Every structure is written in C-alpha cells, then in structure tokens.
CSV table of C-alpha atoms in Angstrom, one decimal:
chain,number,residue,atom,x,y,z
A,1,UNK,CA,-66.7,45.2,-5.4
A,2,UNK,CA,-65.6,41.8,-6.6
A,3,UNK,CA,-64.7,43.2,-10.0
A,4,UNK,CA,-62.6,45.9,-8.3
A,5,UNK,CA,-60.8,43.3,-6.2
A,6,UNK,CA,-60.0,41.2,-9.3
A,7,UNK,CA,-58.7,44.3,-11.0
A,8,UNK,CA,-56.6,45.2,-8.0
A,9,UNK,CA,-55.3,41.6,-7.7
A,10,UNK,CA,-54.4,41.5,-11.4
A,11,UNK,CA,-52.6,44.9,-11.3
A,12,UNK,CA,-50.6,43.8,-8.3
A,13,UNK,CA,-49.4,40.6,-10.0
A,14,UNK,CA,-48.1,42.5,-13.0
A,15,UNK,CA,-45.2,44.1,-11.1
A,16,UNK,CA,-44.2,40.7,-9.6
A,17,UNK,CA,-44.0,39.2,-13.1
A,18,UNK,CA,-42.1,42.2,-14.4
A,19,UNK,CA,-39.7,41.9,-11.4
A,20,UNK,CA,-39.1,38.2,-12.0
A,21,UNK,CA,-38.4,38.9,-15.7
A,22,UNK,CA,-36.1,41.8,-14.8
A,23,UNK,CA,-34.3,39.7,-12.2
A,24,UNK,CA,-33.7,37.0,-14.8
A,25,UNK,CA,-32.3,39.5,-17.3
A,26,UNK,CA,-30.0,41.0,-14.6
A,27,UNK,CA,-28.8,37.5,-13.6
A,28,UNK,CA,-28.1,36.7,-17.3
A,29,UNK,CA,-26.3,40.0,-17.8
A,30,UNK,CA,-24.2,39.4,-14.7
A,31,UNK,CA,-23.3,35.9,-15.8
A,32,UNK,CA,-22.3,37.2,-19.2
A,33,UNK,CA,-20.3,40.0,-17.6
A,34,UNK,CA,-18.4,37.6,-15.4
A,35,UNK,CA,-17.7,35.3,-18.4
A,36,UNK,CA,-16.6,38.3,-20.5
A,37,UNK,CA,-14.3,39.4,-17.7
A,38,UNK,CA,-12.9,35.9,-17.3
A,39,UNK,CA,-12.1,35.8,-21.0
A,40,UNK,CA,-10.6,39.3,-21.1
A,41,UNK,CA,-8.5,39.0,-17.9
A,42,UNK,CA,-7.3,35.4,-18.4
A,43,UNK,CA,-3.7,34.7,-17.6
A,44,UNK,CA,-1.5,31.7,-16.8
A,45,UNK,CA,1.6,33.7,-15.6
A,46,UNK,CA,0.4,36.9,-13.9
A,47,UNK,CA,-1.7,37.5,-10.9
A,48,UNK,CA,-5.3,37.8,-12.2
A,49,UNK,CA,-5.7,41.1,-10.1
A,50,UNK,CA,-2.8,42.7,-12.0
A,51,UNK,CA,-3.3,41.4,-15.6
A,52,UNK,CA,-5.6,44.2,-16.7
A,53,UNK,CA,-2.8,46.7,-16.0
A,54,UNK,CA,-0.4,44.8,-18.3
A,55,UNK,CA,-0.7,46.2,-21.8
A,56,UNK,CA,-0.8,44.1,-25.1
A,57,UNK,CA,2.7,45.4,-26.1
A,58,UNK,CA,4.3,43.9,-23.0
A,59,UNK,CA,2.6,40.6,-23.4
A,60,UNK,CA,3.6,40.5,-27.1
A,61,UNK,CA,7.2,41.1,-26.3
A,62,UNK,CA,7.1,38.5,-23.7
A,63,UNK,CA,5.5,36.0,-26.1
A,64,UNK,CA,8.0,36.9,-28.8
A,65,UNK,CA,10.9,36.3,-26.4
A,66,UNK,CA,9.6,32.8,-25.6
A,67,UNK,CA,9.0,32.1,-29.3
A,68,UNK,CA,12.6,33.0,-30.3
A,69,UNK,CA,13.8,30.6,-27.6
A,70,UNK,CA,11.5,27.8,-28.9
A,71,UNK,CA,12.8,28.3,-32.4
A,72,UNK,CA,16.3,27.6,-31.2
A,73,UNK,CA,15.1,24.2,-29.8
A,74,UNK,CA,13.0,23.1,-32.8
A,75,UNK,CA,13.3,24.8,-36.2
A,76,UNK,CA,9.7,23.9,-37.1
A,77,UNK,CA,8.4,26.7,-34.9
A,78,UNK,CA,9.7,29.2,-37.4
A,79,UNK,CA,6.8,28.2,-39.8
A,80,UNK,CA,4.4,30.0,-37.4
A,81,UNK,CA,6.3,33.3,-37.2
A,82,UNK,CA,4.3,35.1,-39.9
A,83,UNK,CA,0.9,33.7,-38.9
A,84,UNK,CA,1.1,34.1,-35.2
A,85,UNK,CA,4.1,36.2,-34.0
A,86,UNK,CA,4.5,39.0,-36.5
A,87,UNK,CA,3.7,42.6,-35.6
A,88,UNK,CA,0.6,42.4,-37.7
A,89,UNK,CA,-0.6,39.3,-35.9
A,90,UNK,CA,0.1,41.1,-32.6
A,91,UNK,CA,-2.5,43.7,-33.6
A,92,UNK,CA,-5.0,41.2,-34.9
A,93,UNK,CA,-8.6,41.3,-33.6
A,94,UNK,CA,-10.5,38.0,-34.0
A,95,UNK,CA,-13.8,39.7,-33.8
A,96,UNK,CA,-13.2,41.5,-37.1
A,97,UNK,CA,-12.2,38.4,-39.0
A,98,UNK,CA,-14.4,36.6,-41.4
A,99,UNK,CA,-15.5,33.0,-40.7
A,100,UNK,CA,-13.0,31.7,-43.3
A,101,UNK,CA,-10.2,33.8,-41.8
A,102,UNK,CA,-10.9,32.6,-38.3
A,103,UNK,CA,-10.9,29.0,-39.6
A,104,UNK,CA,-7.5,29.5,-41.2
A,105,UNK,CA,-6.2,31.0,-38.0
A,106,UNK,CA,-7.6,28.1,-36.0
A,107,UNK,CA,-5.7,25.7,-38.2
A,108,UNK,CA,-2.4,27.5,-37.4
A,109,UNK,CA,-3.1,27.6,-33.7
A,110,UNK,CA,-4.1,23.9,-33.5
A,111,UNK,CA,-1.0,22.7,-35.2
A,112,UNK,CA,1.2,25.1,-33.2
A,113,UNK,CA,-0.2,23.9,-29.9
A,114,UNK,CA,0.4,20.3,-30.9
A,115,UNK,CA,4.0,21.1,-31.7
A,116,UNK,CA,4.3,23.1,-28.5
A,117,UNK,CA,3.1,20.3,-26.2
A,118,UNK,CA,6.4,18.5,-25.6
A,119,UNK,CA,7.9,21.9,-24.5
A,120,UNK,CA,5.0,23.0,-22.4
A,121,UNK,CA,6.7,22.8,-19.1
A,122,UNK,CA,9.4,25.2,-20.1
A,123,UNK,CA,9.2,28.9,-19.3
A,124,UNK,CA,9.5,29.8,-22.9
A,125,UNK,CA,6.3,27.9,-23.6
A,126,UNK,CA,4.5,29.7,-20.7
A,127,UNK,CA,5.4,33.1,-22.3
A,128,UNK,CA,4.1,32.0,-25.6
A,129,UNK,CA,0.8,30.6,-24.2
A,130,UNK,CA,0.3,33.9,-22.3
A,131,UNK,CA,0.5,35.8,-25.6
A,132,UNK,CA,-1.8,33.4,-27.4
A,133,UNK,CA,-4.4,33.7,-24.6
A,134,UNK,CA,-4.2,37.5,-24.7
A,135,UNK,CA,-4.1,38.0,-28.4
A,136,UNK,CA,-6.1,35.1,-29.9
A,137,UNK,CA,-8.1,34.0,-26.9
A,138,UNK,CA,-7.3,30.4,-27.4
A,139,UNK,CA,-8.9,29.6,-24.0
A,140,UNK,CA,-12.2,30.5,-25.5
A,141,UNK,CA,-11.9,29.7,-29.3
A,142,UNK,CA,-9.5,26.7,-29.2
A,143,UNK,CA,-10.4,24.9,-26.0
A,144,UNK,CA,-9.9,21.3,-27.3
A,145,UNK,CA,-6.4,22.2,-28.8
A,146,UNK,CA,-5.4,23.9,-25.6
A,147,UNK,CA,-6.6,21.0,-23.4
A,148,UNK,CA,-4.7,18.5,-25.6
A,149,UNK,CA,-1.6,20.6,-25.4
A,150,UNK,CA,-1.4,20.4,-21.6
A,151,UNK,CA,-3.4,17.2,-20.8
A,152,UNK,CA,-0.2,14.9,-20.6
A,153,UNK,CA,0.8,17.3,-17.7
A,154,UNK,CA,-2.5,16.9,-15.8
A,155,UNK,CA,-0.9,16.6,-12.4
A,156,UNK,CA,1.0,19.9,-12.6
A,157,UNK,CA,0.2,23.4,-11.2
A,158,UNK,CA,0.3,24.7,-14.8
A,159,UNK,CA,-2.6,22.4,-15.7
A,160,UNK,CA,-4.6,23.8,-12.8
A,161,UNK,CA,-4.0,27.4,-14.0
A,162,UNK,CA,-5.0,26.5,-17.6
A,163,UNK,CA,-8.2,24.8,-16.4
A,164,UNK,CA,-9.3,27.9,-14.5
A,165,UNK,CA,-9.3,30.1,-17.6
A,166,UNK,CA,-10.7,27.6,-20.1
A,167,UNK,CA,-14.3,28.0,-21.3
A,168,UNK,CA,-15.1,24.3,-20.7
A,169,UNK,CA,-18.9,24.6,-20.4
A,170,UNK,CA,-20.6,22.8,-23.3
A,171,UNK,CA,-17.5,21.0,-24.5
A,172,UNK,CA,-16.3,17.5,-24.2
A,173,UNK,CA,-13.9,18.6,-21.5
A,174,UNK,CA,-16.6,20.0,-19.2
A,175,UNK,CA,-15.9,17.2,-16.7
A,176,UNK,CA,-12.8,19.2,-15.7
A,177,UNK,CA,-14.8,22.2,-14.5
A,178,UNK,CA,-15.2,20.8,-10.9
A,179,UNK,CA,-11.4,20.6,-10.7
A,180,UNK,CA,-10.9,24.3,-11.5
A,181,UNK,CA,-10.1,25.1,-7.9
A,182,UNK,CA,-7.4,22.5,-7.6
A,183,UNK,CA,-3.8,23.8,-7.2
A,184,UNK,CA,-1.8,20.7,-8.0
A,185,UNK,CA,-3.4,19.5,-11.1
A,186,UNK,CA,-5.9,16.7,-11.7
A,187,UNK,CA,-5.2,13.1,-10.6
A,188,UNK,CA,-5.2,10.5,-13.3
A,189,UNK,CA,-7.7,8.4,-11.4
A,190,UNK,CA,-10.3,11.2,-12.0
A,191,UNK,CA,-9.6,11.2,-15.8
A,192,UNK,CA,-9.8,7.3,-15.8
A,193,UNK,CA,-13.3,7.4,-14.2
A,194,UNK,CA,-14.5,9.9,-16.7
A,195,UNK,CA,-13.1,7.8,-19.6
A,196,UNK,CA,-15.1,4.8,-18.2
A,197,UNK,CA,-18.2,7.0,-17.9
A,198,UNK,CA,-17.8,8.4,-21.4
A,199,UNK,CA,-15.6,6.4,-23.8
A,200,UNK,CA,-15.6,9.2,-26.3
A,201,UNK,CA,-13.2,11.0,-24.0
A,202,UNK,CA,-10.8,8.0,-24.2
A,203,UNK,CA,-11.1,8.0,-28.0
A,204,UNK,CA,-10.4,11.8,-28.0
A,205,UNK,CA,-7.1,11.0,-26.2
A,206,UNK,CA,-6.3,8.3,-28.7
A,207,UNK,CA,-6.9,10.6,-31.6
A,208,UNK,CA,-4.8,13.3,-29.9
A,209,UNK,CA,-1.9,10.8,-29.7
A,210,UNK,CA,-2.3,9.6,-33.3
A,211,UNK,CA,-2.3,13.2,-34.6
A,212,UNK,CA,0.8,14.1,-32.5
A,213,UNK,CA,2.7,11.0,-33.7
A,214,UNK,CA,1.8,11.8,-37.3
A,215,UNK,CA,3.0,15.4,-36.9
A,216,UNK,CA,6.2,14.1,-35.2
A,217,UNK,CA,5.3,16.1,-32.1
A,218,UNK,CA,4.9,13.3,-29.6
A,219,UNK,CA,6.9,13.0,-26.4
A,220,UNK,CA,7.8,10.4,-23.8
A,221,UNK,CA,5.4,12.1,-21.4
A,222,UNK,CA,2.5,12.0,-23.9
A,223,UNK,CA,3.0,8.4,-24.8
A,224,UNK,CA,3.4,7.3,-21.2
A,225,UNK,CA,0.2,9.1,-20.3
A,226,UNK,CA,-1.6,7.4,-23.2
A,227,UNK,CA,-0.5,3.9,-22.4
A,228,UNK,CA,-1.0,4.1,-18.6
A,229,UNK,CA,-4.4,5.8,-19.0
A,230,UNK,CA,-5.6,3.1,-21.5
A,231,UNK,CA,-4.3,0.2,-19.3
A,232,UNK,CA,-5.9,1.6,-16.1
A,233,UNK,CA,-9.3,2.1,-17.9
A,234,UNK,CA,-9.1,-1.5,-19.1
A,235,UNK,CA,-8.2,-2.7,-15.7
A,236,UNK,CA,-11.0,-0.8,-14.0
A,237,UNK,CA,-13.8,-1.4,-16.5
A,238,UNK,CA,-16.0,-4.3,-15.4
A,239,UNK,CA,-16.8,-5.6,-18.9
A,240,UNK,CA,-14.9,-4.8,-22.1
A,241,UNK,CA,-17.8,-4.7,-24.5
A,242,UNK,CA,-17.7,-4.7,-28.3
A,243,UNK,CA,-18.8,-1.1,-28.3
A,244,UNK,CA,-15.8,-0.2,-26.2
A,245,UNK,CA,-13.3,-2.4,-28.1
A,246,UNK,CA,-14.2,-1.8,-31.7
A,247,UNK,CA,-13.5,2.0,-31.9
A,248,UNK,CA,-10.2,1.4,-30.0
A,249,UNK,CA,-8.8,-1.2,-32.4
A,250,UNK,CA,-7.9,1.2,-35.3
A,251,UNK,CA,-5.7,3.2,-32.9
A,252,UNK,CA,-4.0,0.1,-31.6
A,253,UNK,CA,-3.3,-1.1,-35.2
A,254,UNK,CA,-1.9,2.4,-36.0
A,255,UNK,CA,0.5,2.0,-33.1
A,256,UNK,CA,1.6,-1.5,-34.2
A,257,UNK,CA,2.8,-0.2,-37.6
A,258,UNK,CA,4.1,3.1,-36.3
A,259,UNK,CA,7.8,4.0,-36.8
A,260,UNK,CA,7.7,5.8,-33.4
A,261,UNK,CA,9.0,3.2,-31.0
A,262,UNK,CA,7.2,4.3,-27.9
A,263,UNK,CA,3.9,4.5,-29.7
A,264,UNK,CA,4.4,0.9,-30.9
A,265,UNK,CA,5.4,-0.3,-27.4
A,266,UNK,CA,2.4,1.4,-25.9
A,267,UNK,CA,0.1,-0.4,-28.3
A,268,UNK,CA,1.8,-3.7,-27.5
A,269,UNK,CA,1.2,-3.1,-23.8
A,270,UNK,CA,-2.5,-2.3,-24.3
A,271,UNK,CA,-3.0,-5.3,-26.6
A,272,UNK,CA,-1.5,-7.6,-23.9
A,273,UNK,CA,-3.7,-6.0,-21.3
A,274,UNK,CA,-6.8,-6.5,-23.4
A,275,UNK,CA,-6.0,-10.1,-24.3
A,276,UNK,CA,-6.0,-10.9,-20.6
A,277,UNK,CA,-9.4,-9.3,-20.1
A,278,UNK,CA,-11.5,-10.2,-23.2
A,279,UNK,CA,-11.9,-13.1,-25.6
A,280,UNK,CA,-10.9,-12.0,-29.1
A,281,UNK,CA,-12.5,-13.4,-32.2
A,282,UNK,CA,-10.3,-15.8,-34.2
A,283,UNK,CA,-10.1,-13.2,-37.0
A,284,UNK,CA,-8.9,-10.5,-34.6
A,285,UNK,CA,-6.3,-12.9,-33.1
A,286,UNK,CA,-5.0,-13.7,-36.6
A,287,UNK,CA,-4.9,-10.1,-37.7
A,288,UNK,CA,-3.1,-9.0,-34.6
A,289,UNK,CA,-0.4,-11.6,-34.9
A,290,UNK,CA,0.1,-10.9,-38.6
A,291,UNK,CA,0.3,-7.1,-38.1
A,292,UNK,CA,2.7,-7.4,-35.1
A,293,UNK,CA,5.1,-9.6,-37.0
A,294,UNK,CA,4.8,-7.6,-40.2
A,295,UNK,CA,6.1,-4.4,-38.6
A,296,UNK,CA,8.7,-5.8,-36.2
A,297,UNK,CA,12.0,-4.0,-36.7
A,298,UNK,CA,14.9,-6.5,-37.2
A,299,UNK,CA,17.0,-5.3,-34.2
A,300,UNK,CA,17.4,-7.0,-30.9
A,301,UNK,CA,15.5,-4.6,-28.6
A,302,UNK,CA,12.5,-4.0,-30.9
A,303,UNK,CA,12.3,-7.7,-31.7
A,304,UNK,CA,12.0,-8.6,-28.0
A,305,UNK,CA,9.4,-5.9,-27.4
A,306,UNK,CA,7.3,-7.3,-30.3
A,307,UNK,CA,7.8,-10.9,-29.4
A,308,UNK,CA,6.2,-10.2,-26.0
A,309,UNK,CA,2.6,-9.4,-27.3
A,310,UNK,CA,2.9,-12.3,-29.8
A,311,UNK,CA,3.5,-14.7,-26.9
A,312,UNK,CA,0.9,-13.1,-24.7
A,313,UNK,CA,-1.9,-13.2,-27.2
A,314,UNK,CA,-1.0,-16.8,-28.1
A,315,UNK,CA,-1.0,-17.8,-24.5
A,316,UNK,CA,-4.3,-16.0,-23.6
A,317,UNK,CA,-6.4,-16.5,-26.7
A,318,UNK,CA,-7.7,-19.5,-28.7
A,319,UNK,CA,-5.9,-20.0,-32.0
A,320,UNK,CA,-7.2,-22.2,-34.7
A,321,UNK,CA,-3.9,-22.0,-36.7
A,322,UNK,CA,-0.7,-20.0,-36.2
A,323,UNK,CA,-0.5,-17.5,-39.0
A,324,UNK,CA,1.9,-18.5,-41.7
A,325,UNK,CA,3.3,-15.0,-42.1
A,326,UNK,CA,4.0,-14.7,-38.4
A,327,UNK,CA,5.7,-18.1,-38.4
A,328,UNK,CA,7.9,-17.2,-41.4
A,329,UNK,CA,9.0,-14.0,-39.8
A,330,UNK,CA,10.0,-15.7,-36.6
A,331,UNK,CA,11.8,-18.4,-38.5
A,332,UNK,CA,13.7,-15.8,-40.5
A,333,UNK,CA,15.1,-14.4,-37.2
A,334,UNK,CA,15.7,-17.7,-35.5
A,335,UNK,CA,18.8,-16.6,-33.6
A,336,UNK,CA,17.1,-13.7,-32.0
A,337,UNK,CA,14.0,-15.8,-31.4
A,338,UNK,CA,15.9,-18.6,-29.7
A,339,UNK,CA,17.9,-16.2,-27.4
A,340,UNK,CA,14.7,-14.5,-26.3
A,341,UNK,CA,12.7,-17.6,-25.8
A,342,UNK,CA,15.3,-19.2,-23.6
A,343,UNK,CA,15.1,-16.1,-21.4
A,344,UNK,CA,11.3,-15.9,-21.4
A,345,UNK,CA,11.0,-19.6,-20.8
A,346,UNK,CA,12.7,-19.2,-17.4
A,347,UNK,CA,10.3,-16.5,-16.3
A,348,UNK,CA,6.9,-17.3,-17.9
A,349,UNK,CA,4.7,-20.1,-19.1
A,350,UNK,CA,5.0,-20.2,-22.9
A,351,UNK,CA,3.8,-23.7,-23.8
A,352,UNK,CA,0.8,-22.7,-25.7
A,353,UNK,CA,3.0,-20.6,-28.0
A,354,UNK,CA,5.5,-23.4,-28.3
A,355,UNK,CA,2.7,-25.8,-29.3
A,356,UNK,CA,1.4,-23.5,-32.0
A,357,UNK,CA,4.8,-22.6,-33.3
A,358,UNK,CA,6.1,-26.2,-33.3
A,359,UNK,CA,3.0,-27.1,-35.4
A,360,UNK,CA,3.9,-24.4,-37.9
A,361,UNK,CA,7.5,-25.8,-38.1
A,362,UNK,CA,6.2,-29.4,-38.5
A,363,UNK,CA,3.9,-28.4,-41.3
A,364,UNK,CA,7.0,-27.0,-43.1
A,365,UNK,CA,8.8,-30.3,-42.6
A,366,UNK,CA,5.8,-32.4,-43.7
A,367,UNK,CA,5.1,-30.4,-46.8
A,368,UNK,CA,8.6,-29.6,-48.1
A,369,UNK,CA,11.1,-31.3,-45.8
A,370,UNK,CA,12.4,-27.9,-44.8
A,371,UNK,CA,15.8,-28.3,-43.2
A,372,UNK,CA,15.7,-24.9,-41.3
A,373,UNK,CA,12.4,-25.7,-39.7
A,374,UNK,CA,13.5,-29.2,-38.4
A,375,UNK,CA,16.8,-27.8,-37.1
A,376,UNK,CA,15.0,-25.0,-35.3
A,377,UNK,CA,12.5,-27.4,-33.8
A,378,UNK,CA,15.3,-29.6,-32.5
A,379,UNK,CA,17.1,-26.6,-31.0
A,380,UNK,CA,13.9,-25.5,-29.2
A,381,UNK,CA,13.3,-28.9,-27.8
A,382,UNK,CA,16.8,-29.1,-26.3
A,383,UNK,CA,16.8,-25.6,-24.9
A,384,UNK,CA,13.2,-25.0,-23.7
A,385,UNK,CA,10.7,-26.7,-21.4
A,386,UNK,CA,8.0,-28.5,-23.5
A,387,UNK,CA,5.1,-30.0,-21.7
A,388,UNK,CA,4.0,-33.6,-22.2
A,389,UNK,CA,1.1,-32.6,-24.6
A,390,UNK,CA,3.5,-30.8,-26.9
A,391,UNK,CA,6.1,-33.6,-26.8
A,392,UNK,CA,3.5,-36.2,-27.6
A,393,UNK,CA,2.3,-34.2,-30.6
A,394,UNK,CA,5.8,-33.7,-31.9
A,395,UNK,CA,6.7,-37.3,-31.5
A,396,UNK,CA,3.6,-38.4,-33.4
A,397,UNK,CA,4.3,-36.0,-36.3
A,398,UNK,CA,7.9,-37.2,-36.5
A,399,UNK,CA,6.9,-40.8,-36.8
A,400,UNK,CA,4.5,-39.9,-39.6
A,401,UNK,CA,7.4,-38.2,-41.5
A,402,UNK,CA,9.6,-41.2,-41.1
A,403,UNK,CA,6.9,-43.6,-42.3
A,404,UNK,CA,6.1,-41.4,-45.3
A,405,UNK,CA,9.8,-41.2,-46.3
A,406,UNK,CA,10.1,-45.0,-46.2
A,407,UNK,CA,7.2,-45.4,-48.7
A,408,UNK,CA,7.1,-42.1,-50.7
A,409,UNK,CA,4.4,-41.6,-53.2
A,410,UNK,CA,6.0,-40.7,-56.5
A,411,UNK,CA,2.9,-38.6,-57.4
A,412,UNK,CA,3.3,-36.5,-54.3
A,413,UNK,CA,5.6,-33.6,-55.3
A,414,UNK,CA,5.9,-32.6,-51.7
A,415,UNK,CA,7.7,-35.8,-50.9
A,416,UNK,CA,9.5,-36.3,-54.2
A,417,UNK,CA,12.6,-34.6,-52.9
A,418,UNK,CA,16.3,-35.5,-53.5
A,419,UNK,CA,17.5,-38.4,-51.5
A,420,UNK,CA,20.2,-36.3,-49.7
A,421,UNK,CA,17.6,-33.8,-48.5
A,422,UNK,CA,15.2,-36.5,-47.2
A,423,UNK,CA,18.1,-38.2,-45.5
A,424,UNK,CA,19.3,-35.1,-43.9
A,425,UNK,CA,15.9,-34.2,-42.5
A,426,UNK,CA,15.2,-37.7,-41.4
A,427,UNK,CA,18.5,-37.7,-39.5
A,428,UNK,CA,17.2,-34.8,-37.4
A,429,UNK,CA,13.8,-36.4,-37.1
A,430,UNK,CA,15.5,-39.4,-35.6
A,431,UNK,CA,17.5,-37.2,-33.2
A,432,UNK,CA,14.2,-35.6,-32.1
A,433,UNK,CA,12.6,-38.9,-31.4
A,434,UNK,CA,15.6,-40.1,-29.4
A,435,UNK,CA,15.6,-36.9,-27.4
A,436,UNK,CA,11.8,-37.2,-26.6
A,437,UNK,CA,12.3,-40.9,-25.8
A,438,UNK,CA,15.1,-40.2,-23.3
A,439,UNK,CA,13.1,-37.3,-21.8
A,440,UNK,CA,9.8,-39.2,-21.6
A,441,UNK,CA,10.7,-43.0,-21.8
C-alpha cells in the first residue's frame, strides 16, 4: 500500500514539473514574440497600429525624399547614397549578410548617424530615420549610435519615440528603459543622476562629443548639452575622486587644443568648475596653464575666453611657479591682456594671478633687464588693484634690482648689459618705487 502511494505521488508530481517547464517555455516564447514584433513594427513617424500596413517601398521613397533634402543642406551626405540609399540597399536583408558585411554596414551607419545628429530635429531627418529603422533595424543593431544621434535632444518628443523602439536591455543605455513611457523626453537631471551612479556613461558622452568634433559633425546643441551635463555632474557629486577625474582629463585636454571654438569654451568652463571643487596636483596645474596658453587664438574674443580659465585656475589652486611659456604668451599679447585685466579687475578678485604674473615679469627684469616686462609691470600697477602683499613683494624686488645695478658683477653676464639699457630699466624701476611709496607711504 505504501509503495502504491509513493508511486501515485511520484506520478502526480511529474505532470506538475512538466507543466512548469511548459509554462516557462511559453513565457519565453511569448517574450521573444513580443520583442520580435517590437523590432518588426518599430516606427518613429507612423502610428504603431498602422505601420505593418505600410510597405517597404513606401518607406524607402519616404527616406529617399528626406535624404535628397539633407544632401542639399550638407554635401557630405552624398557619400552614403550608394551604401545606404541605393535601390540595392533598399532591398538588403541584414540576416543574409556575413559578419564582415554587417560590420562594414555598421561602420557606414554609425558615421551617417553622427553626421545626421545636428539635423535630427528636421522632418527630413525623421524620414531618413524611419527608413533606417525599417530597412537596417538600427534600433536593434546600432543602439549606441542611435542613442548618441538623438541624446542632445533628450527633452523632446522625438527622443521619447526613439526610446520606445530601442532595444536597450543589456546595453549601457538600459537606464533609459524606465523612461520609455514618457512623452516629453527625459529630463537632464535624470541623466545627471545616472552619470553620477555610473561614470562610464559620462565618459561615453565625452567620447561621443570627441568623435563628433573630429568628424566636423558637432553642433551648438551637442556642445551645450555636453558642457552643462559635465558641470551639473561636478556640482552634484559629493567628492571628485581621482578615479572620476583621471579618465575625464584627456577629453578636457582635447577640448583645450580643439579648433572648434565651442568645444574649447566648454572645456574651459568645466576646468574652471573643477578647479573650484578639487585640489589639483602641481603638475596638473602647470600642464593646464601651459596647454591653455599654447592654443589660445590671437583674437580678442578667443583671448578673453581663454584668459578666464587661466585666472580661475591661478586663483583657486596652489602654484609653485607660474609657467614660463604661459607668461611669455601673455606678455606677447600685452595690449589684449591689459584691456581684459582692467575689465576683470573691476568684477572679480584676481590678486593671486597678479602676484604670480608679476613674479614672472620681475624674473625677466632681474635676469635680463627686459624692458617690455618692466614697462608692463608699471602699467599693471597703475591700472589694477594690487593688494599690500603684492605691492610689498614688488617693492622688495625693485630695490634688489637697483642695488645690483649700482654694483654690477662683471662676471655676471645677466647684469653685464649696456649702460643705456640698464639706465632705461632703472628709470622705470624708480617710477614703480615712487608709485608704491605714494600709494602705501
């Protein structure tokens, strides 16, 4: 009897096990079916209920119409006609391509989407994207490139429509999945929080911007998004750790030397923000100052934009010695420098910068009796507000120069200058001492 009961119990448990297994298989099949339907019926223009009734030929003609319009706006789009918009491409099936062929196609799609990004809010771009979704399933195979194309427009209805069709699960952008039901885009604050949680997302944005600038496909919208995002992350983060800062620095240095003005200004803004938040190493301070001055364009607007971060870093960070190359560059543009410093001195505290730069000028005077340096120092003294500490240091140095010139060492080539040069410099030195004495008797 016991044996019979065991047999009966065992046989009754078998169907339950089979039922559970069957249920799991059905659930898995249903999920794949939903995913397959989502991929197949994806659209960013049409009503999802109607899209399956719109044939490929209609979508191709729509995309081709948008592509022709884009070519009229930027001739570089023509490079993609054969690979993406020819009749042969319109009949292409990715499932039949080899791995190498798909990789080559991906390369064309990635670079095309990067070039498309500045135009993505135009109707022509929407038509093109609809075709690329239908024909090449970029929402499934090229998720990162598609996200990067529309990310600068994260607060728009278009972004919401794109998010709904993207296959984000298992990608770096899966944090956007919960926002799939939003209708008015994704707030920047949400992206900021995710960048703080996972800094690789922030670095992905940095790389996206770098690649776009290099491809000459950046836009004001992209670079504004980049700078504001970085600055808000830095503002919100509790501690700027070395692990956060170090991977970011190469992108900031790329921006400093970039010929794209907005990219350079964005980097300057972020550097200024960082210098207010974290203590840089002396080597980093020196490197930043050297690089900024090295790549400053010699026109009025760009000079002013570049002078700002130099002053900010100098004011906020400890500096052992003002870099010679930075000092020489500023000296070579003394008229621009004086004009901007006079304006900035009325709005901000710049005495730390004045202290370091005046020491650079005084080293020039001490070592080689440089007339330009002593003249500039005198002009700065008469036009700007130097604090007592800086005035005292300048006066002390000026007295040392006068004493040295009264008893020059014949073996010291730095002091063995012509009598007229020494006299000319000393005359300005005396003017500086009289000025300081009158100002601080």
